[in-house]
Structure formats: structure tokens, C-alpha cells
CSV table of C-alpha atoms and ligand atoms in Angstrom, one decimal:
chain,number,residue,atom,x,y,z
A,1,MET,CA,0.0,0.0,0.0
A,2,GLY,CA,1.5,3.4,-1.0
A,3,LYS,CA,2.0,6.0,1.6
A,4,ALA,CA,0.1,9.3,1.3
A,5,LEU,CA,3.2,11.5,0.9
A,6,GLU,CA,5.4,9.0,-1.0
A,7,GLY,CA,7.6,10.8,-3.5
A,8,VAL,CA,7.7,14.0,-1.5
A,9,ARG,CA,11.3,14.9,-0.6
A,10,ILE,CA,11.9,17.1,2.4
A,11,LEU,CA,15.1,18.9,3.1
A,12,ASP,CA,14.9,18.9,6.9
A,13,PHE,CA,16.9,21.7,8.5
A,14,THR,CA,15.1,21.5,11.8
A,15,HIS,CA,16.3,21.0,15.3
A,16,VAL,CA,15.1,20.7,18.9
A,17,GLN,CA,11.3,20.1,19.0
A,18,SER,CA,9.0,22.3,16.9
A,19,GLY,CA,10.5,21.7,13.5
A,20,PRO,CA,11.3,18.0,14.1
A,21,THR,CA,7.7,17.4,15.2
A,22,CYS,CA,6.5,18.7,11.8
A,23,THR,CA,9.0,16.7,9.7
A,24,GLN,CA,8.4,13.6,11.7
A,25,LEU,CA,4.7,13.7,10.9
A,26,LEU,CA,5.5,14.2,7.2
A,27,ALA,CA,7.9,11.2,7.4
A,28,TRP,CA,5.2,9.1,9.0
A,29,PHE,CA,3.0,9.8,6.1
A,30,GLY,CA,5.7,8.6,3.7
A,31,ALA,CA,7.8,11.6,2.8
A,32,ASP,CA,11.6,11.1,2.4
A,33,VAL,CA,12.9,13.4,5.1
A,34,ILE,CA,16.6,14.1,4.9
A,35,LYS,CA,17.7,15.7,8.1
A,36,VAL,CA,20.8,17.9,7.7
A,37,GLU,CA,23.0,18.1,10.8
A,38,ARG,CA,26.3,19.7,11.6
A,39,PRO,CA,29.2,17.3,11.4
A,40,GLY,CA,30.3,15.9,14.8
A,41,VAL,CA,27.5,17.8,16.6
A,42,GLY,CA,24.1,17.2,15.1
A,43,ASP,CA,20.8,18.3,16.5
A,44,ILE,CA,21.6,19.5,20.1
A,45,THR,CA,18.9,17.3,21.5
A,46,ARG,CA,20.9,14.1,20.7
A,47,GLY,CA,23.0,14.9,23.7
A,48,GLN,CA,20.4,16.6,25.9
A,49,LEU,CA,18.7,14.8,28.9
A,50,GLN,CA,20.7,11.7,28.0
A,51,ASP,CA,19.5,8.7,30.1
A,52,ILE,CA,22.2,6.4,28.7
A,53,PRO,CA,25.7,7.8,28.3
A,54,LYS,CA,26.8,8.4,24.6
A,55,VAL,CA,23.4,7.1,23.3
A,56,ASP,CA,21.0,9.4,21.4
A,57,SER,CA,18.6,10.8,24.0
A,58,LEU,CA,14.9,9.9,24.0
A,59,TYR,CA,14.3,13.6,23.3
A,60,PHE,CA,16.0,13.1,19.9
A,61,THR,CA,14.8,9.6,19.1
A,62,MET,CA,11.1,10.3,19.9
A,63,LEU,CA,11.1,13.4,17.6
A,64,ASN,CA,13.1,12.1,14.6
A,65,HIS,CA,11.6,8.7,13.6
A,66,ASN,CA,11.5,7.7,9.9
A,67,LYS,CA,14.1,10.3,8.9
A,68,ARG,CA,17.5,10.0,7.2
A,69,SER,CA,20.5,11.9,8.6
A,70,ILE,CA,23.2,13.6,6.5
A,71,THR,CA,26.0,15.7,8.0
A,72,ILE,CA,26.8,18.8,6.1
A,73,ASP,CA,28.8,21.9,7.3
A,74,SER,CA,26.7,24.7,5.8
A,75,LYS,CA,29.5,27.2,6.5
A,76,ASN,CA,31.9,25.2,4.2
A,77,LYS,CA,31.8,26.2,0.5
A,78,LYS,CA,31.6,22.6,-0.7
A,79,GLY,CA,29.0,21.9,2.0
A,80,MET,CA,26.9,24.7,0.6
A,81,GLU,CA,27.3,23.2,-2.9
A,82,ILE,CA,25.8,20.0,-1.6
A,83,LEU,CA,23.0,21.9,0.0
A,84,GLU,CA,22.2,23.7,-3.2
A,85,ARG,CA,22.0,20.3,-5.0
A,86,LEU,CA,19.6,19.2,-2.3
A,87,VAL,CA,17.5,22.3,-2.8
A,88,LYS,CA,17.2,21.5,-6.5
A,89,THR,CA,16.0,18.0,-5.8
A,90,CYS,CA,13.7,18.4,-2.9
A,91,ASP,CA,10.1,19.6,-2.7
A,92,VAL,CA,10.1,21.2,0.7
A,93,LEU,CA,12.7,22.9,2.9
A,94,VAL,CA,11.8,23.1,6.6
A,95,GLU,CA,13.8,25.0,9.2
A,96,ASN,CA,13.4,26.4,12.7
A,97,PHE,CA,16.7,28.3,13.3
A,98,ALA,CA,16.8,31.6,15.0
A,99,PRO,CA,15.7,34.5,12.7
A,100,GLY,CA,18.2,35.2,9.9
A,101,ALA,CA,20.3,32.0,10.3
A,102,LEU,CA,19.4,30.6,6.9
A,103,ASP,CA,19.9,33.9,5.2
A,104,ARG,CA,23.4,34.1,6.8
A,105,MET,CA,24.1,30.7,5.3
A,106,GLY,CA,23.3,32.1,1.9
A,107,LEU,CA,20.0,30.3,1.6
A,108,THR,CA,17.7,33.3,1.2
A,109,TRP,CA,14.2,32.8,-0.2
A,110,GLU,CA,15.3,34.6,-3.4
A,111,ARG,CA,18.2,32.1,-3.8
A,112,ILE,CA,16.0,29.1,-3.1
A,113,GLN,CA,13.5,30.3,-5.8
A,114,GLU,CA,16.3,30.7,-8.3
A,115,LEU,CA,17.5,27.2,-7.6
A,116,ASN,CA,14.0,25.6,-7.5
A,117,PRO,CA,10.9,27.6,-8.2
A,118,ARG,CA,8.7,24.7,-7.1
A,119,MET,CA,10.3,24.7,-3.6
A,120,ILE,CA,8.1,25.1,-0.6
A,121,TYR,CA,10.1,26.9,2.1
A,122,ALA,CA,8.6,26.4,5.6
A,123,SER,CA,9.8,28.0,8.9
A,124,VAL,CA,8.9,28.1,12.5
A,125,LYS,CA,9.9,31.3,14.3
A,126,GLY,CA,9.0,32.5,17.8
A,127,PHE,CA,7.2,35.6,16.7
A,128,GLY,CA,5.8,37.0,13.4
A,129,PRO,CA,6.8,40.4,12.1
A,130,GLY,CA,6.8,43.1,14.8
A,131,PRO,CA,8.8,44.2,17.8
A,132,TYR,CA,9.9,40.6,18.8
A,133,GLU,CA,10.6,39.2,15.3
A,134,ASP,CA,14.3,38.8,15.9
A,135,CYS,CA,14.0,36.9,19.3
A,136,LYS,CA,14.9,33.3,20.0
A,137,VAL,CA,12.0,31.4,21.5
A,138,TYR,CA,11.6,28.2,23.4
A,139,GLU,CA,8.4,26.4,24.4
A,140,ASN,CA,7.5,28.1,27.6
A,141,VAL,CA,8.2,31.6,26.2
A,142,ALA,CA,5.6,30.8,23.5
A,143,GLN,CA,3.1,29.6,26.1
A,144,CYS,CA,3.6,32.8,28.0
A,145,THR,CA,3.4,35.2,25.1
A,146,GLY,CA,0.6,33.3,23.3
A,147,GLY,CA,-2.0,33.7,26.1
A,148,SER,CA,-1.8,30.2,27.5
A,149,ALA,CA,0.1,30.9,30.7
A,150,SER,CA,-2.0,34.0,31.7
A,151,THR,CA,-5.2,31.8,31.5
A,152,THR,CA,-3.7,28.6,33.1
A,153,GLY,CA,-3.6,28.0,36.8
A,154,PHE,CA,-5.7,29.1,39.7
A,155,ARG,CA,-7.0,32.7,40.1
A,156,ASP,CA,-5.0,33.2,43.3
A,157,GLY,CA,-1.8,31.7,42.0
A,158,PRO,CA,0.9,32.6,39.4
A,159,PRO,CA,0.5,31.9,35.7
A,160,LEU,CA,1.3,28.3,34.8
A,161,VAL,CA,2.8,26.6,31.8
A,162,THR,CA,1.2,23.3,30.7
A,163,GLY,CA,2.8,19.9,30.4
A,164,ALA,CA,1.6,19.6,26.8
A,165,GLN,CA,4.1,21.2,24.4
A,166,ILE,CA,1.7,23.4,22.7
A,167,GLY,CA,4.3,26.0,21.7
A,168,ASP,CA,6.8,23.5,20.1
A,169,SER,CA,4.8,20.4,19.0
A,170,GLY,CA,1.6,22.5,18.5
A,171,THR,CA,3.4,24.9,16.1
A,172,GLY,CA,5.0,21.9,14.4
A,173,LEU,CA,1.6,20.5,13.7
A,174,HIS,CA,0.4,23.9,12.4
A,175,LEU,CA,3.4,24.0,10.1
A,176,ALA,CA,2.8,20.5,8.8
A,177,LEU,CA,-0.7,21.5,7.7
A,178,GLY,CA,0.7,24.6,6.0
A,179,ILE,CA,3.2,22.5,4.1
A,180,VAL,CA,0.6,19.9,2.8
A,181,THR,CA,-1.7,22.8,1.9
A,182,ALA,CA,1.2,24.5,-0.1
A,183,LEU,CA,1.9,21.1,-1.8
A,184,PHE,CA,-1.7,20.9,-2.8
A,185,HIS,CA,-1.6,24.4,-4.1
A,186,ARG,CA,1.5,23.6,-6.1
A,187,THR,CA,-0.4,20.8,-7.9
A,188,HIS,CA,-2.4,23.5,-9.8
A,189,SER,CA,-0.1,26.6,-9.5
A,190,GLY,CA,3.1,24.7,-10.3
A,191,LYS,CA,4.9,27.1,-7.9
A,192,GLY,CA,6.3,26.8,-4.4
A,193,GLN,CA,5.7,29.4,-1.7
A,194,ARG,CA,6.8,30.5,1.8
A,195,VAL,CA,5.0,28.9,4.7
A,196,THR,CA,5.6,30.5,8.1
A,197,CYS,CA,4.2,29.8,11.5
A,198,ALA,CA,5.1,31.8,14.6
A,199,MET,CA,4.9,30.0,17.9
A,200,GLN,CA,3.1,32.9,19.6
A,201,ASP,CA,0.4,32.7,16.9
A,202,GLY,CA,0.2,28.9,17.2
A,203,VAL,CA,-0.4,29.1,20.9
A,204,LEU,CA,-2.9,31.9,20.5
A,205,ASN,CA,-4.8,29.8,18.0
A,206,LEU,CA,-5.0,27.0,20.6
A,207,ALA,CA,-6.0,29.4,23.3
A,208,ARG,CA,-8.8,30.8,21.0
A,209,VAL,CA,-11.6,30.2,23.5
A,210,LYS,CA,-9.9,32.5,26.0
A,211,MET,CA,-9.9,35.3,23.4
A,212,ARG,CA,-13.6,34.5,23.1
A,213,ASP,CA,-14.0,35.0,26.8
A,214,GLN,CA,-12.0,38.2,26.7
A,215,GLN,CA,-14.7,39.7,24.4
A,216,ARG,CA,-17.5,38.2,26.5
A,217,LEU,CA,-16.1,40.0,29.5
A,218,THR,CA,-17.1,43.4,28.0
A,219,HIS,CA,-20.8,42.2,28.2
A,220,GLY,CA,-20.8,40.9,31.7
A,221,PRO,CA,-19.2,38.3,34.1
A,222,LEU,CA,-18.1,34.8,32.9
A,223,THR,CA,-20.9,32.9,34.6
A,224,GLU,CA,-19.4,29.5,34.1
A,225,TYR,CA,-16.2,30.4,35.9
A,226,SER,CA,-16.1,29.4,39.6
A,227,GLN,CA,-15.2,32.9,40.4
A,228,TYR,CA,-18.7,34.0,39.4
A,229,GLY,CA,-20.3,31.7,42.0
A,230,GLU,CA,-17.9,32.8,44.6
A,231,GLY,CA,-19.0,36.4,44.1
A,232,ILE,CA,-15.5,37.6,43.1
A,233,PRO,CA,-15.7,40.4,40.6
A,234,PHE,CA,-13.9,40.1,37.2
A,235,GLY,CA,-11.1,42.4,36.2
A,236,ASP,CA,-10.5,43.6,32.6
A,237,ALA,CA,-8.6,40.5,31.4
A,238,VAL,CA,-9.6,36.8,31.3
A,239,PRO,CA,-8.6,35.3,34.7
A,240,ARG,CA,-7.1,31.9,35.4
A,241,ALA,CA,-10.0,29.5,35.9
A,242,GLY,CA,-8.3,26.4,37.6
A,243,ASN,CA,-9.9,23.3,36.2
A,244,ASP,CA,-13.2,24.9,35.2
A,245,SER,CA,-14.4,23.7,31.8
A,246,GLY,CA,-13.6,26.1,29.0
A,247,GLY,CA,-16.9,25.3,27.3
A,248,GLY,CA,-20.5,25.8,27.9
A,249,GLN,CA,-20.9,22.6,30.0
A,250,PRO,CA,-19.4,23.1,33.5
A,251,GLY,CA,-16.7,20.6,34.6
A,252,ARG,CA,-14.2,20.1,37.3
A,253,ILE,CA,-11.4,17.7,38.4
A,254,LEU,CA,-12.8,15.7,41.4
A,255,LYS,CA,-11.1,13.5,43.9
A,256,CYS,CA,-11.6,9.7,43.7
A,257,LYS,CA,-11.0,6.9,46.1
A,258,GLY,CA,-7.3,6.8,47.0
A,259,TRP,CA,-6.5,10.4,46.3
A,260,GLU,CA,-4.7,10.7,49.7
A,261,ASN,CA,-1.8,8.6,48.4
A,262,ASP,CA,-2.2,8.6,44.6
A,263,PRO,CA,-1.5,12.0,43.0
A,264,ASN,CA,-3.6,10.9,40.0
A,265,ALA,CA,-6.7,9.5,41.7
A,266,TYR,CA,-9.0,12.1,40.1
A,267,ILE,CA,-11.6,12.3,37.4
A,268,TYR,CA,-12.8,15.0,35.2
A,269,PHE,CA,-16.5,15.3,35.5
A,270,ILE,CA,-18.8,17.3,33.2
A,271,THR,CA,-22.3,18.3,34.3
A,272,GLN,CA,-23.6,18.2,30.7
A,273,ALA,CA,-27.2,19.6,30.7
A,274,PRO,CA,-28.9,16.8,28.8
A,275,VAL,CA,-27.7,14.2,31.4
A,276,TRP,CA,-28.3,16.3,34.5
A,277,GLU,CA,-31.2,14.1,35.7
A,278,ALA,CA,-29.0,11.0,35.4
A,279,ILE,CA,-26.3,12.8,37.4
A,280,CYS,CA,-28.8,13.6,40.2
A,281,ASP,CA,-29.8,9.9,40.4
A,282,VAL,CA,-26.2,8.6,40.3
A,283,ILE,CA,-25.0,10.9,43.1
A,284,GLY,CA,-28.1,10.3,45.2
A,285,GLU,CA,-29.8,13.7,44.9
A,286,PRO,CA,-33.0,12.9,42.9
A,287,GLU,CA,-34.9,15.8,44.3
A,288,TRP,CA,-32.4,18.2,42.5
A,289,LYS,CA,-34.1,17.2,39.3
A,290,MET,CA,-37.1,19.4,40.2
A,291,HIS,CA,-35.6,21.8,42.6
A,292,PRO,CA,-35.6,25.5,41.3
A,293,ASP,CA,-32.0,26.0,42.5
A,294,TYR,CA,-30.7,23.0,40.5
A,295,ALA,CA,-33.1,21.9,37.8
A,296,LYS,CA,-32.0,24.4,35.1
A,297,PRO,CA,-28.4,25.1,33.9
A,298,ALA,CA,-28.7,28.9,34.6
A,299,ALA,CA,-29.9,28.2,38.2
A,300,ARG,CA,-26.9,26.0,38.7
A,301,LEU,CA,-24.2,28.4,37.6
A,302,PRO,CA,-23.9,30.4,40.8
A,303,ARG,CA,-23.9,27.1,42.8
A,304,LEU,CA,-21.2,25.2,40.9
A,305,ASN,CA,-18.9,25.0,43.9
A,306,GLU,CA,-21.6,23.4,46.1
A,307,ILE,CA,-22.8,21.1,43.3
A,308,PHE,CA,-19.3,19.8,42.5
A,309,ALA,CA,-18.6,19.4,46.2
A,310,ARG,CA,-21.6,17.1,46.4
A,311,ILE,CA,-20.6,15.2,43.3
A,312,GLU,CA,-17.1,14.8,44.7
A,313,LYS,CA,-18.6,13.2,47.8
A,314,TRP,CA,-19.8,10.5,45.5
A,315,THR,CA,-16.6,10.2,43.3
A,316,MET,CA,-14.5,9.8,46.5
A,317,THR,CA,-16.3,6.6,47.2
A,318,LYS,CA,-15.2,5.1,43.8
A,319,THR,CA,-11.9,4.6,42.1
A,320,LYS,CA,-11.5,6.7,39.0
A,321,PHE,CA,-12.0,3.7,36.8
A,322,GLU,CA,-15.1,2.5,38.7
A,323,ALA,CA,-16.6,6.0,38.5
A,324,MET,CA,-15.8,6.2,34.7
A,325,GLU,CA,-17.6,2.8,34.2
A,326,MET,CA,-20.7,3.8,36.2
A,327,LEU,CA,-20.9,7.3,34.6
A,328,ASN,CA,-20.5,5.9,31.0
A,329,LYS,CA,-23.6,3.8,31.5
A,330,TYR,CA,-25.6,7.1,31.5
A,331,ASP,CA,-23.5,8.9,28.9
A,332,ILE,CA,-22.2,11.3,31.5
A,333,PRO,CA,-19.0,12.8,30.0
A,334,CYS,CA,-16.0,12.1,32.2
A,335,GLY,CA,-12.4,11.0,32.1
A,336,PRO,CA,-9.9,9.6,34.6
A,337,ILE,CA,-6.7,11.5,35.1
A,338,LEU,CA,-4.2,9.1,33.6
A,339,SER,CA,-0.5,9.2,34.5
A,340,MET,CA,2.2,8.7,31.9
A,341,LYS,CA,2.8,5.3,33.5
A,342,GLU,CA,-0.8,4.3,32.9
A,343,LEU,CA,-0.7,5.6,29.4
A,344,ALA,CA,2.6,3.7,28.7
A,345,GLU,CA,0.9,0.5,29.8
A,346,ASP,CA,-2.5,1.1,28.1
A,347,ALA,CA,-3.3,-1.9,25.9
A,348,SER,CA,-5.7,-0.1,23.6
A,349,LEU,CA,-3.1,2.7,22.8
A,350,ARG,CA,-0.6,-0.1,22.0
A,351,GLY,CA,-3.2,-1.7,19.8
A,352,THR,CA,-3.8,1.3,17.7
A,353,GLY,CA,-0.1,2.2,17.4
A,354,THR,CA,-0.4,5.4,19.3
A,355,MET,CA,2.1,3.9,21.8
A,356,VAL,CA,4.8,1.8,20.0
A,357,GLU,CA,7.9,0.0,21.0
A,358,VAL,CA,10.9,0.8,18.8
A,359,ASP,CA,14.3,-0.9,18.5
A,360,HIS,CA,17.4,1.2,18.2
A,361,PRO,CA,20.9,0.0,17.4
A,362,THR,CA,22.7,1.7,20.3
A,363,ARG,CA,19.8,2.2,22.8
A,364,GLY,CA,17.9,-1.1,22.4
A,365,LYS,CA,14.1,-1.1,22.8
A,366,TYR,CA,12.2,2.0,23.9
A,367,LEU,CA,8.7,3.2,24.0
A,368,SER,CA,7.5,6.1,21.8
A,369,VAL,CA,4.3,7.9,21.0
A,370,GLY,CA,3.4,7.0,17.4
A,371,ASN,CA,1.4,8.8,14.8
A,372,PRO,CA,-1.8,10.1,16.4
A,373,ILE,CA,-3.3,10.7,13.0
A,374,LYS,CA,-4.7,7.6,11.4
A,375,LEU,CA,-5.2,7.3,7.6
A,376,SER,CA,-7.2,4.2,6.5
A,377,ALA,CA,-5.3,3.7,3.2
A,378,SER,CA,-1.8,4.6,4.3
A,379,PRO,CA,-1.0,3.5,7.8
A,380,SER,CA,2.3,4.7,9.4
A,381,GLU,CA,5.0,2.3,10.6
A,382,VAL,CA,7.3,4.0,13.2
A,383,GLU,CA,10.9,3.4,12.2
A,384,ARG,CA,13.8,4.3,14.5
A,385,SER,CA,15.6,7.7,14.3
A,386,PRO,CA,18.8,7.8,12.3
A,387,LEU,CA,22.3,7.9,13.9
A,388,LEU,CA,24.2,11.1,13.2
A,389,GLY,CA,25.2,11.2,9.5
A,390,GLU,CA,24.1,7.6,9.0
A,391,HIS,CA,22.8,8.3,5.5
A,392,THR,CA,25.4,10.8,4.3
A,393,ASP,CA,27.0,8.5,1.8
A,394,ALA,CA,23.7,7.2,0.5
A,395,VAL,CA,22.2,10.7,0.0
A,396,LEU,CA,25.4,12.0,-1.7
A,397,THR,CA,25.4,9.0,-4.0
A,398,GLU,CA,21.8,9.8,-4.9
A,399,LEU,CA,22.8,13.4,-5.7
A,400,GLY,CA,25.3,12.0,-8.2
A,401,TYR,CA,28.6,12.2,-6.3
A,402,ALA,CA,31.1,9.5,-7.1
A,403,SER,CA,32.8,7.6,-4.2
A,404,ASP,CA,36.1,9.5,-4.6
A,405,GLU,CA,34.2,12.8,-4.5
A,406,ILE,CA,32.4,11.7,-1.3
A,407,THR,CA,35.8,10.9,0.3
A,408,ALA,CA,37.2,14.3,-0.8
A,409,LEU,CA,34.1,16.1,0.6
A,410,ALA,CA,34.7,14.5,4.0
A,411,GLN,CA,38.4,15.4,3.8
A,412,ALA,CA,37.5,19.0,3.0
A,413,GLY,CA,35.3,19.1,6.2
A,414,ALA,CA,32.1,19.6,4.2
A,415,THR,CA,30.7,16.4,5.5
A,416,ALA,CA,31.8,13.8,8.0
A,417,THR,CA,32.7,10.2,7.5
A,418,VAL,CA,30.4,8.0,9.5
A,419,LYS,CA,30.9,4.8,11.3
A,420,LYS,CA,28.9,2.0,9.7
A,421,VAL,CA,25.9,1.0,11.8
A,422,ALA,CA,26.2,-2.6,13.1
A,423,ALA,CA,23.7,-4.9,11.4
A,424,GLU,CA,20.4,-4.7,13.2
B,1,LIG,N1,26.5,23.6,9.6
B,1,LIG,C1,27.0,24.7,10.1
B,1,LIG,N2,26.3,25.6,10.9
B,1,LIG,C2,25.0,25.2,11.2
B,1,LIG,C3,24.4,24.0,10.7
B,1,LIG,C4,25.2,23.2,9.9
B,1,LIG,N3,24.7,22.0,9.4
B,1,LIG,N4,23.2,24.0,11.2
B,1,LIG,C5,23.0,25.1,11.9
B,1,LIG,N5,24.1,25.8,11.9
B,1,LIG,C6,24.3,27.1,12.6
B,1,LIG,C7,23.5,28.2,11.9
B,1,LIG,O1,24.0,28.6,10.7
B,1,LIG,C8,23.4,29.2,13.0
B,1,LIG,O2,24.7,29.9,13.1
B,1,LIG,P1,24.8,31.5,13.0
B,1,LIG,O3,23.9,32.0,14.2
B,1,LIG,O4,26.2,31.8,13.2
B,1,LIG,O5,24.2,32.0,11.8
B,1,LIG,C9,23.4,28.3,14.2
B,1,LIG,O6,23.9,27.0,13.9
B,1,LIG,C10,21.9,28.0,14.6
B,1,LIG,O7,21.7,28.7,15.6
B,1,LIG,P2,20.3,29.0,16.4
B,1,LIG,O8,19.1,28.6,15.6
B,1,LIG,O9,20.5,30.4,16.8
B,1,LIG,O10,20.5,28.0,17.6
B,1,LIG,P3,20.4,28.2,19.1
B,1,LIG,O11,20.7,26.9,19.8
B,1,LIG,O12,21.2,29.4,19.5
B,1,LIG,O13,18.9,28.6,19.3
B,1,LIG,C11,16.5,28.3,19.3
B,1,LIG,C12,17.9,27.6,19.4
B,1,LIG,C13,15.5,27.1,19.3
B,1,LIG,C14,16.2,29.2,20.4
B,1,LIG,C15,16.4,29.0,17.9
B,1,LIG,O14,16.8,28.2,16.9
B,1,LIG,C16,15.1,29.6,17.6
B,1,LIG,O15,14.6,30.6,18.2
B,1,LIG,N6,14.3,29.0,16.7
B,1,LIG,C17,13.1,29.5,16.2
B,1,LIG,C18,11.9,29.1,17.1
B,1,LIG,C19,11.9,27.7,17.5
B,1,LIG,O16,11.7,26.8,16.7
B,1,LIG,N7,11.9,27.5,18.8
B,1,LIG,C20,11.6,26.2,19.4
B,1,LIG,C21,12.6,25.2,19.3
B,1,LIG,S1,11.9,23.7,19.9
């Protein structure tokens, strides 16, 4: 079965997390992703947070599956010649260096268009045009500048960053969509184009409902926020709302049996209006179904703290899985708080390939998150990440270099000779 992006060649100049997330997705869909790395150094994450000495870190391996690695010194004249040949033969160039780095190498958009007018040139940067356009940015900076941190956490505490990497991986996802859209456009325009995604913009897009609330604030208090029921006035900006639901159906994280010793013995419980009567029966408050203070959603809004305290009295008598099972019988939307350990061991996630075990020549077996996007006609197989420069000779040969030229390039410092990988 052919892969969806088979035949698409990607010149992958990405590093760290945001760019690699994007090119990994494209590789999973079948694109030939050629990752360019600096000789002897490579993507900095190869050596970051190493759990096994001198072995590519999980940070690197989990973000660079299904890619090939070629080492090229872009600051070496012959290295740049190789890069220009790659530009001519690839469909997409993806990069997430600090602003201006690719221009300083000599690969300006104008030069790229001269070399290959069909080239799609895609970049992640921290900010779009404006006062911060030259700044370097990492994940948490994007979460803070994109509106996520100011709206995450509790009202009486400091802003919080989330565990989900919405700045890096989130922007990588946005960029991947931009690239496939540009590839589709090229099928009828015949031309490449620039695709850019700023991390601040990507986070703001994901925090869209909070911008919704910012505008609602001008027309009155946010009645679904706990703060409303507590009688605390709103200021002029959207406050942090703890675990209140961001939608029209109030929800909270509630303690379950064992919460005293297990930091994840909690469940997210949503008091969805259509199943309110079932909720009243399950928690043992059938009279609430007719009571004027509880029967209608609008009447419940100022009493959410009291209502969730009563529901929690019930959830605390059940484990999170028991509660989930009982609530599901009535279609009451809820979800247990799952730890990374529980997710790693989850049989259904293993079954769908969302959690996969991968074998690596120097690391051995490790667990990874696979492709979360499932295509029925072109499933993804997760293949291990490349060793530094593992495919240098193969890619150079494909570009037409003879073996003596390949040796000369390594001697000139344009590339690096690479140890052969032991048979796997
Ligand atoms: N050969 C030679 N030099 C190379 C090279 C290669 N194959 N690949 C990269 N380089 C050089 C670049 O030319 C550049 O050098 P220069 O600054 O002298 O021009 C340098 O390596 C890249 O530097 P930079 O991107 O500034 O790396 P950094 O480690 O200082 O900064 C980030 C890291 C992530 C902060 C920065 O790249 C950035 O802000 N990126 C955009 C936003 C982003 O994606 N952030 C999230 C990352 S998960």
C-alpha cells in the first residue's frame, strides 16, 4: 500500500522540537525526510537529557523517527554546494533556526526560488513580524506570550505553563498543515511558496476560547467560571480558571478513592445539561431534578462549587475507573486523570499504534508515541531515528557524487565520515 506522501522529498533543516515534530509527521506519512545536521555535533537534543551515556537521547529519538540523517557543514563552501543540489532535488525545505540564520548561510528565499521555483520553504519562528521578530524562543516563552500561561492555573496563584508542548509540538503541527496545503496548491499553480508559523500565533490559536472570553467580559461576568459563583468580581482581562471547563458545560477535576496517596486518583466530571437528571440519580440527589436551584443550567451556575462538592462526595467513594464505568452507562462525559505510567501501559493505545515499541541499534528497545493521525489507506509504521550522519554517503550518491568525491568532501570538512551501523 502506497504512503500518502510517498515521492515527496523534504530537506529537513530542523532542530530541537517544533520543526522536528513537523517533519516527523511528514515522514510518518511517507515523505523522504533528509535531516541535515552539523558534522560531529548534530541536533543539540541528541545529547540533551541523556538517560544512557553516549546514546542518542529519548528527546531526539522520539522526535526524529522515519528520517535519514546527512551531515553537512553549511558554512563550508563545498558543504553549501551539496545543500544547493539538495534544494534543487527536494520539494520542501523546513527550518526552525533563529531568525536570519538561513539567510546568513546564503539560503535566502530569493536564492531558493532561483534554484528551485517549485520549492516550498517552511519556517517556525518565535514571533511574526513586529517588535519581537528577531527573538529566539523556546516552548515556555511561547506559552507565556501566546495567552496560555495567563489563563492557566488558579486565580489566586501565578500563571502556569502546561505539560503539553503546545508551543513547540503545537506549532510543528500547524506548520505541517501549512506544508501539505502548499503542496496541494502547487499541484495546480506549479509554484512553491513560503510557509511560516510563529509559535506565539500557534499558541494563541490553541487558546482561541480564552480570546472568546476576553470579548464576552465586556458584556458581563463569565458565569461558568467558579469565580462568578464565589461572588468575586472580574477584572479587565480573562482570569485563570483552575480546572473549570472552557466550554458551555461546567466541569471540574474531582477526587476519587485513594486520592490521599495517589496523585492521579482524580476524574474530570462534566455536568452536561442533557444528562443532568442521570447525574442527580447517580450521586443520590434525585430531588435536585425538580428543585428550582438545581433543575436548570442557569440556576446551577452560581452554585457550581456546592454542586461539584456534592458530586465529589460521590466520586470519592469510587476509584477513577469505577466512576468512569458507572458514569459511562448514563453517557455522562467524564475521564480519569491518567498518569504517563498508565498511558505507557495502556493496551488499547498499544493496539492502535499510538504507543509503540521501537528498536534502536545503540539504545535497544524504547517506547514512543506513534502517529496520532490515522489514515485508513496509508497506515504509518514507526521506524527508528537515524544515527548522526548515517545516510550521508547514500544521499550523496543519490545526488550524483562518485565515491572518490564523497571521500574528498569529508576530507574538506564539508561532511563527516560516518561509522557504519552494526547490522540490526
Ligand atoms: N552547519 C553549520 N552551521 C550550522 C548548521 C550546519 N549544518 N546547522 C545550523 N548551523 C548554525 C546556523 O548557521 C546558526 O549559526 P549563526 O547563528 O552563526 O548564523 C546556528 O547554527 C543556529 O543557531 P540557532 O538557531 O540560533 O540555535 P540556538 O541553539 O542558539 O537557538 C532556538 C535555538 C530554538 C532558540 C532558535 O533556533 C530559535 O529561536 N528557533 C526558532 C523558534 C523555535 O523553533 N523554537 C523552538 C525550538 S523547539
